mmCIF file of C-alpha atoms in Angstrom:
data_model
loop_
_atom_site.group_PDB
_atom_site.id
_atom_site.type_symbol
_atom_site.label_atom_id
_atom_site.label_comp_id
_atom_site.label_asym_id
_atom_site.label_seq_id
_atom_site.Cartn_x
_atom_site.Cartn_y
_atom_site.Cartn_z
ATOM 1 C CA MET A 3 21.966 15.556 -9.243
ATOM 2 C CA LEU A 4 22.340 19.196 -8.151
ATOM 3 C CA PRO A 5 25.477 21.222 -9.062
ATOM 4 C CA LYS A 6 27.568 22.641 -6.241
ATOM 5 C CA HIS A 7 28.371 25.905 -8.015
ATOM 6 C CA TYR A 8 24.659 26.717 -8.301
ATOM 7 C CA TRP A 9 23.813 26.072 -4.647
ATOM 8 C CA GLU A 10 26.909 27.198 -2.740
ATOM 9 C CA LYS A 11 25.697 30.835 -2.718
ATOM 10 C CA ARG A 12 22.026 29.964 -2.166
ATOM 11 C CA ASP A 13 20.068 28.833 0.880
ATOM 12 C CA PHE A 14 19.211 25.208 0.138
ATOM 13 C CA GLU A 15 16.462 25.160 2.782
ATOM 14 C CA ALA A 16 14.729 28.335 1.581
ATOM 15 C CA SER A 17 11.609 28.154 -0.612
ATOM 16 C CA THR A 18 11.989 29.467 -4.138
ATOM 17 C CA LEU A 19 10.115 29.677 -7.420
ATOM 18 C CA ASP A 20 13.298 30.171 -9.418
ATOM 19 C CA PRO A 21 13.925 27.382 -11.957
ATOM 20 C CA ILE A 22 16.395 24.993 -10.330
ATOM 21 C CA MET A 23 19.413 23.758 -12.246
ATOM 22 C CA GLY A 24 19.543 19.969 -12.436
ATOM 23 C CA SER A 25 21.093 17.201 -14.544
ATOM 24 C CA GLY A 26 18.027 15.552 -16.132
ATOM 25 C CA PRO A 27 16.678 15.506 -19.699
ATOM 26 C CA TYR A 28 14.355 18.468 -19.068
ATOM 27 C CA THR A 29 14.748 21.957 -17.654
ATOM 28 C CA LEU A 30 12.097 23.974 -15.866
ATOM 29 C CA ALA A 31 10.424 26.280 -18.368
ATOM 30 C CA GLU A 32 7.543 27.813 -16.431
ATOM 31 C CA ILE A 33 6.102 27.654 -12.938
ATOM 32 C CA ASN A 34 2.620 28.917 -12.194
ATOM 33 C CA PRO A 35 2.066 28.142 -8.493
ATOM 34 C CA GLY A 36 -1.047 26.129 -7.816
ATOM 35 C CA GLU A 37 -1.838 25.723 -11.530
ATOM 36 C CA ARG A 38 0.897 24.198 -13.644
ATOM 37 C CA ILE A 39 4.575 23.489 -14.144
ATOM 38 C CA SER A 40 6.194 23.098 -17.569
ATOM 39 C CA TYR A 41 9.402 21.323 -18.519
ATOM 40 C CA ARG A 42 11.338 21.876 -21.757
ATOM 41 C CA LYS A 43 13.661 19.287 -23.294
ATOM 42 C CA ASN A 44 17.323 20.110 -22.799
ATOM 43 C CA PRO A 45 19.146 19.866 -26.186
ATOM 44 C CA ASP A 46 22.450 19.602 -24.305
ATOM 45 C CA TYR A 47 21.358 16.767 -22.038
ATOM 46 C CA TRP A 48 24.505 14.800 -21.217
ATOM 47 C CA GLY A 49 22.750 11.418 -21.287
ATOM 48 C CA LYS A 50 20.879 11.675 -24.588
ATOM 49 C CA SER A 51 23.239 9.252 -26.400
ATOM 50 C CA ILE A 52 23.357 6.624 -23.647
ATOM 51 C CA PRO A 53 21.686 3.364 -24.827
ATOM 52 C CA PHE A 54 19.562 3.299 -21.674
ATOM 53 C CA ASN A 55 17.769 6.448 -22.836
ATOM 54 C CA ARG A 56 16.977 5.181 -26.331
ATOM 55 C CA GLY A 57 13.279 5.675 -27.001
ATOM 56 C CA LEU A 58 12.727 7.822 -23.921
ATOM 57 C CA TRP A 59 12.005 11.535 -23.429
ATOM 58 C CA ASN A 60 10.191 11.964 -26.729
ATOM 59 C CA PHE A 61 8.334 15.235 -26.082
ATOM 60 C CA ASP A 62 9.855 18.669 -26.502
ATOM 61 C CA GLU A 63 7.682 20.027 -23.706
ATOM 62 C CA VAL A 64 5.811 18.362 -20.835
ATOM 63 C CA ARG A 65 3.228 20.226 -18.782
ATOM 64 C CA ILE A 66 1.755 19.065 -15.484
ATOM 65 C CA ASP A 67 -1.517 20.729 -14.495
ATOM 66 C CA TYR A 68 -2.762 20.866 -10.922
ATOM 67 C CA PHE A 69 -6.444 20.795 -9.963
ATOM 68 C CA ARG A 70 -8.305 21.443 -6.751
ATOM 69 C CA ASP A 71 -9.885 17.983 -6.720
ATOM 70 C CA ASN A 72 -10.200 14.761 -8.695
ATOM 71 C CA ASN A 73 -13.514 15.707 -10.283
ATOM 72 C CA SER A 74 -11.982 18.827 -11.839
ATOM 73 C CA ALA A 75 -8.988 16.837 -13.089
ATOM 74 C CA PHE A 76 -11.306 14.235 -14.641
ATOM 75 C CA GLU A 77 -13.359 16.918 -16.436
ATOM 76 C CA ALA A 78 -10.145 18.398 -17.835
ATOM 77 C CA PHE A 79 -9.156 14.982 -19.161
ATOM 78 C CA LYS A 80 -12.571 14.498 -20.788
ATOM 79 C CA LYS A 81 -12.185 17.820 -22.608
ATOM 80 C CA GLY A 82 -8.695 16.970 -23.883
ATOM 81 C CA ILE A 83 -6.943 19.515 -21.668
ATOM 82 C CA ALA A 84 -4.990 16.590 -20.191
ATOM 83 C CA ASP A 85 -3.665 13.740 -22.367
ATOM 84 C CA ILE A 86 -3.219 11.023 -19.730
ATOM 85 C CA ARG A 87 -5.030 10.018 -16.556
ATOM 86 C CA VAL A 88 -3.991 7.352 -14.059
ATOM 87 C CA GLU A 89 -7.251 6.475 -12.321
ATOM 88 C CA ALA A 90 -7.472 5.600 -8.633
ATOM 89 C CA ASP A 91 -11.250 5.486 -8.101
ATOM 90 C CA PRO A 92 -12.880 2.120 -8.923
ATOM 91 C CA ALA A 93 -16.332 3.728 -9.124
ATOM 92 C CA ARG A 94 -15.161 6.272 -11.661
ATOM 93 C CA TRP A 95 -13.247 3.636 -13.651
ATOM 94 C CA SER A 96 -16.338 1.425 -13.780
ATOM 95 C CA ARG A 97 -19.051 3.982 -14.456
ATOM 96 C CA ALA A 98 -17.771 7.415 -15.494
ATOM 97 C CA TYR A 99 -15.996 6.627 -18.775
ATOM 98 C CA ASP A 100 -19.224 6.713 -20.741
ATOM 99 C CA PHE A 101 -18.623 10.014 -22.549
ATOM 100 C CA PRO A 102 -18.285 10.179 -26.379
ATOM 101 C CA ALA A 103 -14.480 10.137 -26.674
ATOM 102 C CA ALA A 104 -14.212 7.053 -24.458
ATOM 103 C CA LEU A 105 -17.009 5.254 -26.275
ATOM 104 C CA ASP A 106 -15.858 5.946 -29.848
ATOM 105 C CA GLY A 107 -12.214 4.954 -29.323
ATOM 106 C CA ARG A 108 -10.541 8.356 -29.175
ATOM 107 C CA ILE A 109 -9.625 7.496 -25.589
ATOM 108 C CA ILE A 110 -7.923 4.191 -24.800
ATOM 109 C CA ARG A 111 -8.527 2.595 -21.402
ATOM 110 C CA GLU A 112 -6.315 -0.203 -20.150
ATOM 111 C CA ARG A 113 -5.273 -1.986 -17.015
ATOM 112 C CA ILE A 114 -1.492 -2.239 -16.927
ATOM 113 C CA GLU A 115 -0.159 -5.096 -14.826
ATOM 114 C CA GLN A 116 2.559 -4.487 -12.267
ATOM 115 C CA LYS A 117 4.998 -7.130 -11.073
ATOM 116 C CA THR A 118 6.329 -5.245 -8.091
ATOM 117 C CA PRO A 119 5.048 -5.913 -4.551
ATOM 118 C CA ALA A 120 1.656 -4.390 -3.863
ATOM 119 C CA PRO A 121 1.757 -1.556 -1.319
ATOM 120 C CA VAL A 122 1.166 -2.986 2.143
ATOM 121 C CA SER A 123 -1.898 -1.232 3.491
ATOM 122 C CA GLY A 124 -4.412 -1.978 6.202
ATOM 123 C CA PHE A 125 -5.648 -1.204 9.683
ATOM 124 C CA ALA A 126 -2.647 -1.561 12.018
ATOM 125 C CA PHE A 127 -2.996 -2.830 15.575
ATOM 126 C CA ASN A 128 -0.971 -1.024 18.197
ATOM 127 C CA THR A 129 0.531 -4.034 19.952
ATOM 128 C CA ARG A 130 1.919 -1.690 22.598
ATOM 129 C CA LYS A 131 -1.641 -1.678 23.952
ATOM 130 C CA PRO A 132 -2.523 -4.677 26.186
ATOM 131 C CA LEU A 133 -5.740 -5.305 24.227
ATOM 132 C CA PHE A 134 -3.741 -6.265 21.114
ATOM 133 C CA GLU A 135 -0.831 -8.116 22.725
ATOM 134 C CA ASN A 136 -2.237 -11.587 21.991
ATOM 135 C CA PRO A 137 -1.647 -12.786 18.381
ATOM 136 C CA LEU A 138 -4.851 -14.868 18.595
ATOM 137 C CA VAL A 139 -6.877 -11.709 19.236
ATOM 138 C CA ARG A 140 -5.219 -10.011 16.265
ATOM 139 C CA ARG A 141 -5.834 -13.033 14.051
ATOM 140 C CA ALA A 142 -9.506 -13.071 14.999
ATOM 141 C CA LEU A 143 -9.844 -9.386 14.083
ATOM 142 C CA VAL A 144 -7.954 -9.905 10.820
ATOM 143 C CA GLU A 145 -10.131 -12.830 9.745
ATOM 144 C CA ALA A 146 -13.354 -10.996 10.637
ATOM 145 C CA PHE A 147 -12.755 -8.326 7.970
ATOM 146 C CA ASP A 148 -15.320 -8.874 5.185
ATOM 147 C CA PHE A 149 -13.378 -7.918 2.059
ATOM 148 C CA GLU A 150 -15.784 -9.701 -0.270
ATOM 149 C CA TRP A 151 -18.713 -7.468 0.751
ATOM 150 C CA LEU A 152 -16.588 -4.354 0.237
ATOM 151 C CA ASN A 153 -15.335 -5.521 -3.146
ATOM 152 C CA GLN A 154 -18.830 -6.299 -4.417
ATOM 153 C CA ASN A 155 -20.646 -3.280 -3.022
ATOM 154 C CA ILE A 156 -18.087 -0.480 -3.064
ATOM 155 C CA PHE A 157 -15.226 -1.467 -5.369
ATOM 156 C CA PHE A 158 -17.157 -3.032 -8.283
ATOM 157 C CA GLY A 159 -15.205 -6.285 -7.944
ATOM 158 C CA LEU A 160 -12.001 -4.614 -9.170
ATOM 159 C CA TYR A 161 -9.759 -5.318 -6.185
ATOM 160 C CA ARG A 162 -7.921 -8.351 -4.858
ATOM 161 C CA ARG A 163 -6.966 -8.991 -1.234
ATOM 162 C CA ILE A 164 -3.390 -8.337 -0.173
ATOM 163 C CA GLN A 165 -1.863 -11.613 0.993
ATOM 164 C CA GLY A 166 1.300 -10.637 2.828
ATOM 165 C CA TYR A 167 3.934 -7.927 2.767
ATOM 166 C CA TYR A 168 5.353 -8.583 -0.726
ATOM 167 C CA SER A 169 2.106 -9.637 -2.363
ATOM 168 C CA GLY A 170 2.075 -10.142 -6.119
ATOM 169 C CA SER A 171 5.837 -10.644 -6.502
ATOM 170 C CA GLU A 172 8.396 -13.442 -6.363
ATOM 171 C CA LEU A 173 9.275 -12.307 -2.839
ATOM 172 C CA SER A 174 5.873 -13.330 -1.472
ATOM 173 C CA TYR A 175 5.637 -16.409 0.721
ATOM 174 C CA LEU A 176 2.317 -17.337 -0.900
ATOM 175 C CA GLY A 177 2.588 -20.332 -3.192
ATOM 176 C CA HIS A 178 6.105 -21.174 -1.985
ATOM 177 C CA LYS A 179 6.827 -23.803 0.641
ATOM 178 C CA ALA A 180 9.647 -22.825 2.971
ATOM 179 C CA ASP A 181 12.778 -24.446 1.558
ATOM 180 C CA GLY A 182 16.033 -25.461 3.194
ATOM 181 C CA ARG A 183 17.477 -21.957 3.002
ATOM 182 C CA GLU A 184 14.476 -20.433 4.761
ATOM 183 C CA LEU A 185 14.266 -23.134 7.404
ATOM 184 C CA ALA A 186 17.959 -22.724 8.171
ATOM 185 C CA LEU A 187 17.459 -18.971 8.613
ATOM 186 C CA LEU A 188 14.380 -19.390 10.785
ATOM 187 C CA GLY A 189 15.786 -22.177 12.942
ATOM 188 C CA ALA A 190 13.576 -22.959 15.942
ATOM 189 C CA ASP A 191 11.345 -19.957 15.089
ATOM 190 C CA SER A 192 9.843 -21.971 12.238
ATOM 191 C CA LEU A 193 8.039 -24.058 14.872
ATOM 192 C CA ARG A 194 5.836 -21.137 15.929
ATOM 193 C CA ILE A 195 4.729 -20.279 12.388
ATOM 194 C CA ASP A 196 1.331 -21.595 11.329
ATOM 195 C CA SER A 197 1.815 -24.671 9.138
ATOM 196 C CA ALA A 198 -0.268 -23.182 6.282
ATOM 197 C CA ILE A 199 1.905 -20.063 6.302
ATOM 198 C CA LEU A 200 5.033 -22.197 6.396
ATOM 199 C CA ASP A 201 4.000 -24.246 3.367
ATOM 200 C CA GLY A 202 2.737 -21.175 1.464
ATOM 201 C CA THR A 203 -0.952 -22.098 1.328
ATOM 202 C CA TYR A 204 -2.494 -19.815 3.963
ATOM 203 C CA GLU A 205 -5.041 -17.368 2.575
ATOM 204 C CA LEU A 206 -7.356 -15.016 4.401
ATOM 205 C CA PRO A 207 -10.915 -16.357 4.782
ATOM 206 C CA LYS A 208 -13.350 -15.589 1.967
ATOM 207 C CA THR A 209 -16.868 -14.639 3.023
ATOM 208 C CA ASP A 210 -20.072 -15.106 1.033
ATOM 209 C CA GLY A 211 -20.229 -11.327 0.515
ATOM 210 C CA SER A 212 -23.493 -10.943 2.422
ATOM 211 C CA GLY A 213 -21.991 -8.880 5.219
ATOM 212 C CA ARG A 214 -23.226 -11.519 7.688
ATOM 213 C CA ASP A 215 -21.299 -14.699 6.910
ATOM 214 C CA ARG A 216 -22.082 -16.833 9.957
ATOM 215 C CA LYS A 217 -19.388 -19.409 9.210
ATOM 216 C CA VAL A 218 -16.570 -16.853 9.239
ATOM 217 C CA LEU A 219 -17.998 -15.120 12.310
ATOM 218 C CA ARG A 220 -18.182 -18.451 14.169
ATOM 219 C CA GLN A 221 -14.519 -19.062 13.364
ATOM 220 C CA THR A 222 -13.700 -15.583 14.658
ATOM 221 C CA VAL A 223 -15.596 -16.166 17.910
ATOM 222 C CA ALA A 224 -13.746 -19.485 18.340
ATOM 223 C CA LEU A 225 -10.392 -17.701 18.063
ATOM 224 C CA PHE A 226 -11.493 -15.135 20.638
ATOM 225 C CA LYS A 227 -12.602 -17.920 22.972
ATOM 226 C CA GLU A 228 -9.179 -19.553 22.667
ATOM 227 C CA ALA A 229 -7.670 -16.172 23.582
ATOM 228 C CA GLY A 230 -9.879 -15.843 26.678
ATOM 229 C CA TRP A 231 -12.820 -13.790 25.388
ATOM 230 C CA GLU A 232 -16.465 -14.792 25.073
ATOM 231 C CA ILE A 233 -19.799 -13.148 24.275
ATOM 232 C CA ARG A 234 -21.800 -12.278 27.412
ATOM 233 C CA ASP A 235 -25.121 -10.459 27.112
ATOM 234 C CA GLY A 236 -24.248 -9.522 23.548
ATOM 235 C CA ARG A 237 -20.830 -8.048 24.403
ATOM 236 C CA LEU A 238 -17.432 -9.671 23.852
ATOM 237 C CA SER A 239 -15.927 -9.838 27.338
ATOM 238 C CA ASN A 240 -12.754 -11.091 28.973
ATOM 239 C CA VAL A 241 -13.448 -14.387 30.712
ATOM 240 C CA LYS A 242 -11.236 -13.549 33.734
ATOM 241 C CA THR A 243 -11.729 -9.815 34.217
ATOM 242 C CA GLY A 244 -15.082 -9.099 32.579
ATOM 243 C CA GLU A 245 -13.481 -6.313 30.522
ATOM 244 C CA VAL A 246 -15.546 -5.467 27.427
ATOM 245 C CA PHE A 247 -13.629 -5.622 24.151
ATOM 246 C CA ALA A 248 -13.672 -1.991 23.004
ATOM 247 C CA PHE A 249 -11.244 0.185 21.052
ATOM 248 C CA THR A 250 -11.039 3.222 18.760
ATOM 249 C CA LEU A 251 -10.122 3.184 15.091
ATOM 250 C CA SER A 252 -8.715 6.561 13.996
ATOM 251 C CA CYS A 253 -8.706 7.673 10.359
ATOM 252 C CA VAL A 254 -8.023 10.776 8.294
ATOM 253 C CA SER A 255 -10.333 10.701 5.261
ATOM 254 C CA LYS A 256 -13.928 9.980 4.255
ATOM 255 C CA GLU A 257 -12.714 7.029 2.160
ATOM 256 C CA GLN A 258 -11.044 5.462 5.204
ATOM 257 C CA GLU A 259 -14.101 6.198 7.323
ATOM 258 C CA LYS A 260 -16.285 4.338 4.811
ATOM 259 C CA ILE A 261 -14.155 1.192 5.231
ATOM 260 C CA ALA A 262 -14.077 1.668 8.997
ATOM 261 C CA LEU A 263 -17.871 1.869 9.196
ATOM 262 C CA HIS A 264 -18.218 -1.432 7.347
ATOM 263 C CA TYR A 265 -15.688 -3.049 9.696
ATOM 264 C CA GLN A 266 -17.536 -1.581 12.676
ATOM 265 C CA ARG A 267 -20.807 -3.187 11.509
ATOM 266 C CA THR A 268 -19.122 -6.563 11.141
ATOM 267 C CA LEU A 269 -17.475 -6.463 14.575
ATOM 268 C CA SER A 270 -20.681 -5.351 16.269
ATOM 269 C CA GLN A 271 -22.209 -8.700 15.262
ATOM 270 C CA ILE A 272 -19.827 -10.448 17.666
ATOM 271 C CA GLY A 273 -20.168 -7.942 20.498
ATOM 272 C CA ILE A 274 -17.123 -5.759 19.826
ATOM 273 C CA GLU A 275 -17.468 -2.040 20.514
ATOM 274 C CA MET A 276 -15.355 -0.210 17.951
ATOM 275 C CA SER A 277 -15.500 3.588 17.920
ATOM 276 C CA ILE A 278 -14.416 5.617 14.887
ATOM 277 C CA ARG A 279 -12.576 8.904 15.150
ATOM 278 C CA VAL A 280 -11.890 11.083 12.074
ATOM 279 C CA LEU A 281 -8.883 13.381 12.522
ATOM 280 C CA ASP A 282 -7.347 16.181 10.492
ATOM 281 C CA SER A 283 -3.940 15.560 8.904
ATOM 282 C CA PRO A 284 -1.749 17.181 11.627
ATOM 283 C CA GLN A 285 -3.578 15.273 14.375
ATOM 284 C CA PHE A 286 -3.267 12.005 12.471
ATOM 285 C CA GLN A 287 0.451 12.514 11.801
ATOM 286 C CA ARG A 288 1.059 13.317 15.469
ATOM 287 C CA MET A 289 -0.737 10.098 16.395
ATOM 288 C CA LEU A 290 1.453 8.136 13.960
ATOM 289 C CA ASP A 291 4.645 9.685 15.323
ATOM 290 C CA THR A 292 3.818 9.111 18.993
ATOM 291 C CA TYR A 293 2.017 5.759 18.636
ATOM 292 C CA GLU A 294 -0.892 7.077 20.702
ATOM 293 C CA PHE A 295 -3.621 5.055 19.002
ATOM 294 C CA ASP A 296 -5.466 1.757 19.185
ATOM 295 C CA MET A 297 -5.854 1.078 15.460
ATOM 296 C CA LEU A 298 -5.420 3.165 12.321
ATOM 297 C CA PRO A 299 -4.845 2.793 8.565
ATOM 298 C CA VAL A 300 -1.212 2.580 7.439
ATOM 299 C CA ILE A 301 0.715 1.959 4.250
ATOM 300 C CA TRP A 302 4.236 0.736 3.507
ATOM 301 C CA GLN A 303 5.786 0.782 0.038
ATOM 302 C CA ASN A 304 8.016 -2.172 -0.848
ATOM 303 C CA SER A 305 10.090 -2.976 -3.922
ATOM 304 C CA LEU A 306 11.717 -6.023 -5.483
ATOM 305 C CA SER A 307 14.899 -5.145 -3.598
ATOM 306 C CA PRO A 308 13.878 -4.276 -0.027
ATOM 307 C CA GLY A 309 16.744 -3.000 2.096
ATOM 308 C CA ASN A 310 17.524 -0.838 5.120
ATOM 309 C CA GLU A 311 14.003 0.606 5.211
ATOM 310 C CA GLN A 312 12.715 -2.773 6.407
ATOM 311 C CA ASP A 313 14.288 -2.108 9.800
ATOM 312 C CA PHE A 314 12.550 1.287 9.882
ATOM 313 C CA TYR A 315 9.268 -0.472 9.065
ATOM 314 C CA TYR A 316 9.459 -3.591 11.224
ATOM 315 C CA GLY A 317 12.602 -3.496 13.395
ATOM 316 C CA SER A 318 12.253 -3.945 17.168
ATOM 317 C CA SER A 319 13.801 -0.553 17.971
ATOM 318 C CA GLY A 320 10.731 1.103 16.449
ATOM 319 C CA ARG A 321 8.545 -0.202 19.250
ATOM 320 C CA ARG A 322 10.016 2.379 21.618
ATOM 321 C CA ILE A 323 11.592 5.076 19.389
ATOM 322 C CA PRO A 324 9.020 7.681 18.272
ATOM 323 C CA GLY A 325 8.705 8.611 14.604
ATOM 324 C CA THR A 326 9.572 5.303 12.938
ATOM 325 C CA ARG A 327 7.200 3.492 10.589
ATOM 326 C CA ASN A 328 6.923 0.506 12.883
ATOM 327 C CA TYR A 329 3.365 1.549 13.659
ATOM 328 C CA PRO A 330 2.228 -1.823 15.066
ATOM 329 C CA GLY A 331 5.122 -1.922 17.534
ATOM 330 C CA ILE A 332 6.631 -5.143 16.160
ATOM 331 C CA ALA A 333 9.359 -6.425 18.470
ATOM 332 C CA ASP A 334 10.419 -9.879 17.311
ATOM 333 C CA PRO A 335 14.095 -10.946 17.385
ATOM 334 C CA ALA A 336 13.392 -13.356 14.509
ATOM 335 C CA VAL A 337 12.110 -10.467 12.375
ATOM 336 C CA ASP A 338 15.292 -8.533 13.206
ATOM 337 C CA ARG A 339 17.408 -11.514 12.174
ATOM 338 C CA MET A 340 15.621 -11.873 8.823
ATOM 339 C CA ILE A 341 16.134 -8.169 8.119
ATOM 340 C CA GLY A 342 19.807 -8.663 8.889
ATOM 341 C CA ALA A 343 19.910 -11.728 6.628
ATOM 342 C CA LEU A 344 18.391 -9.950 3.635
ATOM 343 C CA LEU A 345 20.856 -7.070 4.061
ATOM 344 C CA ALA A 346 23.786 -9.501 4.276
ATOM 345 C CA ALA A 347 22.710 -11.724 1.349
ATOM 346 C CA THR A 348 25.257 -12.012 -1.475
ATOM 347 C CA THR A 349 23.199 -14.130 -3.891
ATOM 348 C CA ARG A 350 19.679 -13.663 -5.222
ATOM 349 C CA GLU A 351 18.682 -17.061 -3.826
ATOM 350 C CA ASP A 352 19.762 -16.134 -0.289
ATOM 351 C CA PHE A 353 18.071 -12.748 -0.602
ATOM 352 C CA VAL A 354 14.738 -14.207 -1.728
ATOM 353 C CA ALA A 355 14.883 -16.801 1.050
ATOM 354 C CA ALA A 356 15.455 -14.115 3.690
ATOM 355 C CA VAL A 357 12.611 -11.905 2.407
ATOM 356 C CA ARG A 358 10.165 -14.812 2.200
ATOM 357 C CA ALA A 359 11.109 -15.877 5.729
ATOM 358 C CA LEU A 360 10.488 -12.298 6.869
ATOM 359 C CA ASP A 361 7.148 -12.311 5.049
ATOM 360 C CA ARG A 362 6.075 -15.495 6.857
ATOM 361 C CA LEU A 363 6.987 -14.061 10.267
ATOM 362 C CA LEU A 364 5.100 -10.820 9.631
ATOM 363 C CA VAL A 365 2.016 -12.586 8.272
ATOM 364 C CA ASN A 366 2.109 -15.000 11.217
ATOM 365 C CA GLY A 367 2.182 -12.033 13.598
ATOM 366 C CA PHE A 368 -1.144 -10.646 12.296
ATOM 367 C CA TYR A 369 -0.020 -7.054 12.819
ATOM 368 C CA ILE A 370 -2.467 -5.452 10.378
ATOM 369 C CA VAL A 371 -5.904 -6.108 8.910
ATOM 370 C CA PRO A 372 -4.754 -6.294 5.266
ATOM 371 C CA PHE A 373 -6.545 -4.206 2.656
ATOM 372 C CA TYR A 374 -6.551 -4.756 -1.101
ATOM 373 C CA ASP A 375 -5.073 -3.556 -4.368
ATOM 374 C CA SER A 376 -5.964 -3.650 -8.060
ATOM 375 C CA GLY A 377 -2.920 -5.660 -9.132
ATOM 376 C CA GLY A 378 -2.092 -3.007 -11.703
ATOM 377 C CA GLN A 379 -2.774 0.516 -12.882
ATOM 378 C CA TRP A 380 -5.897 1.889 -14.543
ATOM 379 C CA VAL A 381 -4.636 4.204 -17.262
ATOM 380 C CA ALA A 382 -6.675 6.235 -19.726
ATOM 381 C CA ARG A 383 -4.984 8.149 -22.577
ATOM 382 C CA TRP A 384 -6.038 9.974 -25.668
ATOM 383 C CA LYS A 385 -5.282 7.977 -28.807
ATOM 384 C CA THR A 386 -2.684 10.533 -29.858
ATOM 385 C CA ILE A 387 -0.432 9.266 -27.030
ATOM 386 C CA GLY A 388 1.427 6.072 -27.873
ATOM 387 C CA ARG A 389 3.210 3.676 -25.535
ATOM 388 C CA PRO A 390 5.475 0.613 -25.885
ATOM 389 C CA ALA A 391 3.812 -2.797 -25.987
ATOM 390 C CA GLU A 392 6.075 -3.970 -23.151
ATOM 391 C CA VAL A 393 6.110 -2.070 -19.865
ATOM 392 C CA PRO A 394 8.580 -2.157 -16.966
ATOM 393 C CA LEU A 395 7.934 -4.337 -13.923
ATOM 394 C CA SER A 396 6.681 -1.221 -12.144
ATOM 395 C CA GLY A 397 4.000 -0.655 -14.799
ATOM 396 C CA PHE A 398 3.101 2.552 -16.623
ATOM 397 C CA GLU A 399 6.147 4.661 -17.533
ATOM 398 C CA GLY A 400 5.561 8.242 -18.668
ATOM 399 C CA SER A 401 9.073 8.779 -20.026
ATOM 400 C CA ALA A 402 8.530 6.179 -22.795
ATOM 401 C CA LEU A 403 5.433 7.776 -24.380
ATOM 402 C CA TRP A 404 5.301 9.442 -27.784
ATOM 403 C CA TYR A 405 2.916 11.423 -29.974
ATOM 404 C CA GLU A 406 0.888 9.695 -32.703
ATOM 405 C CA LYS A 407 -0.931 11.602 -35.428
ATOM 406 C CA PRO A 408 -4.742 11.240 -35.305
#
């Protein structure tokens, strides 16, 4: 919350390094651009006696340090310059915590479970392009993705596959058969949903992890054949036109390129010509905004109470309006109706039914090649930092930490 009297004589859009007046438990104490920012506890904080804040905001001063790259930040943590590290690199989490403080117990490592929906990430098809109009083609490409090889060889077995748009939460369709509420919402559209998705049992194929699972590849080729494509002279070709199945996957980082290269190797085994293009950030953002791509990596963040943003993510208007987050170009009246139903729901039961019905429709559309997540957070902290035994649904919460004497 920002006070009017502070801003009415200032330009709100102008950049500034002046400490900004706010209404939270801390005030800005020091700003060193590009290096650190410090916050000092406000003794006059208006909310300090509210029961909600009991046990929170336990440090008199909090400092956030900025580093040029992750390696520098990790070295600072090892030396005790930083007290807490939330790790994002499975290789580092598996192999790099072998220094004395981590081995002798001065540093505590733990995986903290989250019960909120996993971020929805994956390679998105641009269904505005004729090549990706057919859901059977998209399903074939989805089921060809060899997650098991990636998990074993790159991610140290630490990830799980994302199974839907609200994966890992009560809102997920997985494990829940469509009930009367859902079927009433879906109406005749339930008839076009795969029966395994409708009864909550559909899971993405699991390969043998070899990178050349013939069984899965045969299933993929069968789907392509049903969609009118077959392998001719080693190239996947359209049965009617002879068109070769070829497209470009655009990405913006070396990490994304690594995943793309693995996918490229898999698809080449069934005659698909996938090119990879690595862009800089402005180029990639322009491509996202204008939808001028074949396939690219995307991410959507969802919560336990999805709302208006779902229309921005998946609503039909985003197929034609530039700048939305409907990257795949989803245009399904049933999806629009489910978004409307979740926004109009007045009971938790109706809300959950609407979100699960939406989940089934999106999964059934095969709009992205789903990625993976860890199912939690990898957190390392020096032993002098304590935390509650119970954590929020969202996982690690920095405001609830305290100092413990060595």
